[in-house]
């Protein structure tokens, strides 16, 4: 149910582990940044910058959930 909610959300959702490696990016995040889930999975945020796409403005607008 949670996965379905994140898949359908219009908001960008990114899930990382404690070392900030990306575990999951929803379709809205991928559409915003231009990355596929496979390109993102397992990378750190700085490692996923390429092709002139800078995800940091998107990431800075996201609120961490703790």
mmCIF file of N, CA and C in Angstrom:
data_model
loop_
_atom_site.group_PDB
_atom_site.id
_atom_site.type_symbol
_atom_site.label_atom_id
_atom_site.label_comp_id
_atom_site.label_asym_id
_atom_site.label_seq_id
_atom_site.Cartn_x
_atom_site.Cartn_y
_atom_site.Cartn_z
ATOM 1 N N UNK A 1 0.820 -1.189 0.000
ATOM 2 C CA UNK A 1 0.000 0.000 0.000
ATOM 3 C C UNK A 1 0.872 1.264 0.000
ATOM 4 N N UNK A 2 1.926 1.272 0.819
ATOM 5 C CA UNK A 2 2.816 2.421 0.842
ATOM 6 C C UNK A 2 3.514 2.592 -0.500
ATOM 7 N N UNK A 3 3.942 1.491 -1.078
ATOM 8 C CA UNK A 3 4.611 1.572 -2.388
ATOM 9 C C UNK A 3 3.651 2.145 -3.437
ATOM 10 N N UNK A 4 2.406 1.713 -3.424
ATOM 11 C CA UNK A 4 1.429 2.238 -4.378
ATOM 12 C C UNK A 4 1.240 3.736 -4.190
ATOM 13 N N UNK A 5 1.222 4.186 -2.947
ATOM 14 C CA UNK A 5 1.051 5.619 -2.667
ATOM 15 C C UNK A 5 2.237 6.415 -3.184
ATOM 16 N N UNK A 6 3.458 5.901 -3.017
ATOM 17 C CA UNK A 6 4.630 6.636 -3.490
ATOM 18 C C UNK A 6 4.715 6.610 -5.010
ATOM 19 N N UNK A 7 4.300 5.506 -5.612
ATOM 20 C CA UNK A 7 4.344 5.400 -7.071
ATOM 21 C C UNK A 7 3.377 6.387 -7.730
ATOM 22 N N UNK A 8 2.249 6.647 -7.092
ATOM 23 C CA UNK A 8 1.231 7.522 -7.667
ATOM 24 C C UNK A 8 1.363 8.980 -7.250
ATOM 25 N N UNK A 9 2.250 9.257 -6.296
ATOM 26 C CA UNK A 9 2.412 10.615 -5.783
ATOM 27 C C UNK A 9 2.980 11.543 -6.855
ATOM 28 N N UNK A 10 2.493 12.773 -6.877
ATOM 29 C CA UNK A 10 3.041 13.784 -7.774
ATOM 30 C C UNK A 10 4.260 14.462 -7.151
ATOM 31 N N UNK A 11 4.492 14.200 -5.866
ATOM 32 C CA UNK A 11 5.652 14.746 -5.164
ATOM 33 C C UNK A 11 6.845 13.820 -5.331
ATOM 34 N N UNK A 12 8.031 14.398 -5.400
ATOM 35 C CA UNK A 12 9.253 13.603 -5.494
ATOM 36 C C UNK A 12 9.528 12.925 -4.160
ATOM 37 N N UNK A 13 9.798 11.625 -4.212
ATOM 38 C CA UNK A 13 10.106 10.857 -3.009
ATOM 39 C C UNK A 13 11.388 10.096 -3.252
ATOM 40 N N UNK A 14 12.331 10.271 -2.335
ATOM 41 C CA UNK A 14 13.632 9.627 -2.414
ATOM 42 C C UNK A 14 13.891 8.979 -1.061
ATOM 43 N N UNK A 15 14.284 7.706 -1.073
ATOM 44 C CA UNK A 15 14.593 6.981 0.157
ATOM 45 C C UNK A 15 16.059 6.591 0.103
ATOM 46 N N UNK A 16 16.792 6.920 1.185
ATOM 47 C CA UNK A 16 18.211 6.573 1.251
ATOM 48 C C UNK A 16 18.474 5.747 2.506
ATOM 49 N N UNK A 17 19.634 5.088 2.517
ATOM 50 C CA UNK A 17 20.058 4.389 3.723
ATOM 51 C C UNK A 17 20.848 5.358 4.602
ATOM 52 N N UNK A 18 21.411 4.866 5.699
ATOM 53 C CA UNK A 18 22.133 5.718 6.642
ATOM 54 C C UNK A 18 23.386 6.336 6.029
ATOM 55 N N UNK A 19 23.924 5.726 4.987
ATOM 56 C CA UNK A 19 25.103 6.264 4.301
ATOM 57 C C UNK A 19 24.714 7.152 3.108
ATOM 58 N N UNK A 20 23.437 7.492 3.009
ATOM 59 C CA UNK A 20 22.896 8.367 1.963
ATOM 60 C C UNK A 20 22.978 7.758 0.567
ATOM 61 N N UNK A 21 22.997 6.436 0.491
ATOM 62 C CA UNK A 21 22.896 5.766 -0.813
ATOM 63 C C UNK A 21 21.415 5.635 -1.141
ATOM 64 N N UNK A 22 21.078 5.897 -2.372
ATOM 65 C CA UNK A 22 19.680 5.880 -2.789
ATOM 66 C C UNK A 22 19.176 4.444 -2.877
ATOM 67 N N UNK A 23 18.083 4.188 -2.178
ATOM 68 C CA UNK A 23 17.427 2.884 -2.210
ATOM 69 C C UNK A 23 16.211 2.897 -3.128
ATOM 70 N N UNK A 24 15.540 4.041 -3.201
ATOM 71 C CA UNK A 24 14.297 4.130 -3.966
ATOM 72 C C UNK A 24 14.064 5.567 -4.400
ATOM 73 N N UNK A 25 13.630 5.739 -5.616
ATOM 74 C CA UNK A 25 13.181 7.028 -6.137
ATOM 75 C C UNK A 25 11.867 6.786 -6.868
ATOM 76 N N UNK A 26 10.855 7.556 -6.531
ATOM 77 C CA UNK A 26 9.558 7.345 -7.173
ATOM 78 C C UNK A 26 9.541 7.962 -8.575
ATOM 79 N N UNK A 27 8.518 7.645 -9.358
ATOM 80 C CA UNK A 27 8.445 8.159 -10.732
ATOM 81 C C UNK A 27 8.486 9.690 -10.817
ATOM 82 N N UNK A 28 7.896 10.383 -9.850
ATOM 83 C CA UNK A 28 7.921 11.849 -9.889
ATOM 84 C C UNK A 28 9.346 12.370 -9.730
ATOM 85 N N UNK A 29 10.140 11.748 -8.849
ATOM 86 C CA UNK A 29 11.532 12.149 -8.690
ATOM 87 C C UNK A 29 12.300 11.898 -9.985
ATOM 88 N N UNK A 30 12.079 10.752 -10.579
ATOM 89 C CA UNK A 30 12.771 10.407 -11.824
ATOM 90 C C UNK A 30 12.386 11.359 -12.954
ATOM 91 N N UNK A 31 11.120 11.720 -13.039
ATOM 92 C CA UNK A 31 10.675 12.648 -14.080
ATOM 93 C C UNK A 31 11.279 14.035 -13.872
ATOM 94 N N UNK A 32 11.412 14.454 -12.628
ATOM 95 C CA UNK A 32 11.964 15.769 -12.317
ATOM 96 C C UNK A 32 13.452 15.845 -12.617
ATOM 97 N N UNK A 33 14.184 14.784 -12.294
ATOM 98 C CA UNK A 33 15.643 14.811 -12.441
ATOM 99 C C UNK A 33 16.128 14.237 -13.763
ATOM 100 N N UNK A 34 15.300 13.429 -14.426
ATOM 101 C CA UNK A 34 15.715 12.818 -15.679
ATOM 102 C C UNK A 34 16.479 11.514 -15.516
ATOM 103 N N UNK A 35 16.571 11.005 -14.303
ATOM 104 C CA UNK A 35 17.267 9.743 -14.044
ATOM 105 C C UNK A 35 16.275 8.598 -13.989
ATOM 106 N N UNK A 36 16.735 7.407 -14.375
ATOM 107 C CA UNK A 36 15.909 6.214 -14.201
ATOM 108 C C UNK A 36 16.174 5.659 -12.806
ATOM 109 N N UNK A 37 15.255 4.856 -12.270
ATOM 110 C CA UNK A 37 15.494 4.248 -10.958
ATOM 111 C C UNK A 37 16.796 3.435 -10.931
ATOM 112 N N UNK A 38 17.100 2.746 -12.020
ATOM 113 C CA UNK A 38 18.324 1.942 -12.061
ATOM 114 C C UNK A 38 19.578 2.818 -12.009
ATOM 115 N N UNK A 39 19.532 3.997 -12.609
ATOM 116 C CA UNK A 39 20.677 4.904 -12.551
ATOM 117 C C UNK A 39 20.909 5.421 -11.130
ATOM 118 N N UNK A 40 19.844 5.589 -10.383
ATOM 119 C CA UNK A 40 19.928 6.167 -9.047
ATOM 120 C C UNK A 40 20.256 5.148 -7.968
ATOM 121 N N UNK A 41 19.680 3.971 -8.074
ATOM 122 C CA UNK A 41 19.785 2.974 -7.003
ATOM 123 C C UNK A 41 21.236 2.672 -6.660
ATOM 124 N N UNK A 42 21.573 2.811 -5.377
ATOM 125 C CA UNK A 42 22.901 2.492 -4.891
ATOM 126 C C UNK A 42 23.898 3.628 -4.971
ATOM 127 N N UNK A 43 23.522 4.733 -5.615
ATOM 128 C CA UNK A 43 24.446 5.863 -5.722
ATOM 129 C C UNK A 43 24.205 6.839 -4.590
ATOM 130 N N UNK A 44 25.177 7.688 -4.371
ATOM 131 C CA UNK A 44 25.005 8.802 -3.455
ATOM 132 C C UNK A 44 24.516 9.997 -4.245
ATOM 133 N N UNK A 45 24.039 10.989 -3.579
ATOM 134 C CA UNK A 45 23.484 12.164 -4.252
ATOM 135 C C UNK A 45 24.510 12.832 -5.176
ATOM 136 N N UNK A 46 25.753 13.112 -4.724
ATOM 137 C CA UNK A 46 26.698 13.758 -5.640
ATOM 138 C C UNK A 46 27.061 12.888 -6.834
ATOM 139 N N UNK A 47 26.992 11.565 -6.690
ATOM 140 C CA UNK A 47 27.369 10.664 -7.765
ATOM 141 C C UNK A 47 26.338 10.619 -8.887
ATOM 142 N N UNK A 48 25.152 11.103 -8.672
ATOM 143 C CA UNK A 48 24.109 10.980 -9.689
ATOM 144 C C UNK A 48 23.979 12.237 -10.540
ATOM 145 N N UNK A 49 24.973 13.126 -10.512
ATOM 146 C CA UNK A 49 24.944 14.315 -11.362
ATOM 147 C C UNK A 49 25.621 13.996 -12.698
ATOM 148 N N UNK A 50 24.890 14.086 -13.770
ATOM 149 C CA UNK A 50 25.451 13.909 -15.105
ATOM 150 C C UNK A 50 24.479 14.461 -16.125
ATOM 151 N N UNK A 51 24.901 14.521 -17.341
ATOM 152 C CA UNK A 51 24.058 14.990 -18.450
ATOM 153 C C UNK A 51 23.452 16.366 -18.201
ATOM 154 N N UNK A 52 24.158 17.213 -17.445
ATOM 155 C CA UNK A 52 23.668 18.563 -17.209
ATOM 156 C C UNK A 52 22.501 18.652 -16.253
ATOM 157 N N UNK A 53 22.103 17.553 -15.658
ATOM 158 C CA UNK A 53 20.990 17.550 -14.710
ATOM 159 C C UNK A 53 21.550 17.670 -13.303
ATOM 160 N N UNK A 54 21.112 18.643 -12.568
ATOM 161 C CA UNK A 54 21.579 18.853 -11.200
ATOM 162 C C UNK A 54 20.416 18.594 -10.246
ATOM 163 N N UNK A 55 20.424 17.448 -9.551
ATOM 164 C CA UNK A 55 19.313 17.138 -8.661
ATOM 165 C C UNK A 55 19.348 17.905 -7.349
ATOM 166 N N UNK A 56 20.432 18.613 -7.045
ATOM 167 C CA UNK A 56 20.543 19.266 -5.743
ATOM 168 C C UNK A 56 19.453 20.301 -5.479
ATOM 169 N N UNK A 57 19.042 21.133 -6.455
ATOM 170 C CA UNK A 57 17.914 22.042 -6.160
ATOM 171 C C UNK A 57 16.635 21.264 -5.789
ATOM 172 N N UNK A 58 16.424 20.165 -6.442
ATOM 173 C CA UNK A 58 15.259 19.335 -6.115
ATOM 174 C C UNK A 58 15.415 18.778 -4.713
ATOM 175 N N UNK A 59 16.597 18.247 -4.415
ATOM 176 C CA UNK A 59 16.827 17.634 -3.113
ATOM 177 C C UNK A 59 16.750 18.643 -1.984
ATOM 178 N N UNK A 60 17.222 19.863 -2.220
ATOM 179 C CA UNK A 60 17.186 20.863 -1.154
ATOM 180 C C UNK A 60 15.764 21.271 -0.820
ATOM 181 N N UNK A 61 14.841 21.070 -1.739
ATOM 182 C CA UNK A 61 13.445 21.422 -1.465
ATOM 183 C C UNK A 61 12.700 20.290 -0.767
ATOM 184 N N UNK A 62 13.328 19.133 -0.665
ATOM 185 C CA UNK A 62 12.685 18.006 -0.011
ATOM 186 C C UNK A 62 12.950 18.050 1.483
ATOM 187 N N UNK A 63 11.957 17.784 2.261
ATOM 188 C CA UNK A 63 12.106 17.753 3.709
ATOM 189 C C UNK A 63 12.435 16.328 4.154
ATOM 190 N N UNK A 64 13.502 16.161 4.945
ATOM 191 C CA UNK A 64 13.792 14.820 5.446
ATOM 192 C C UNK A 64 12.704 14.385 6.427
ATOM 193 N N UNK A 65 12.428 13.112 6.413
ATOM 194 C CA UNK A 65 11.405 12.557 7.304
ATOM 195 C C UNK A 65 12.113 11.752 8.384
ATOM 196 N N UNK A 66 12.007 12.203 9.613
ATOM 197 C CA UNK A 66 12.621 11.500 10.745
ATOM 198 C C UNK A 66 11.647 11.419 11.874
#
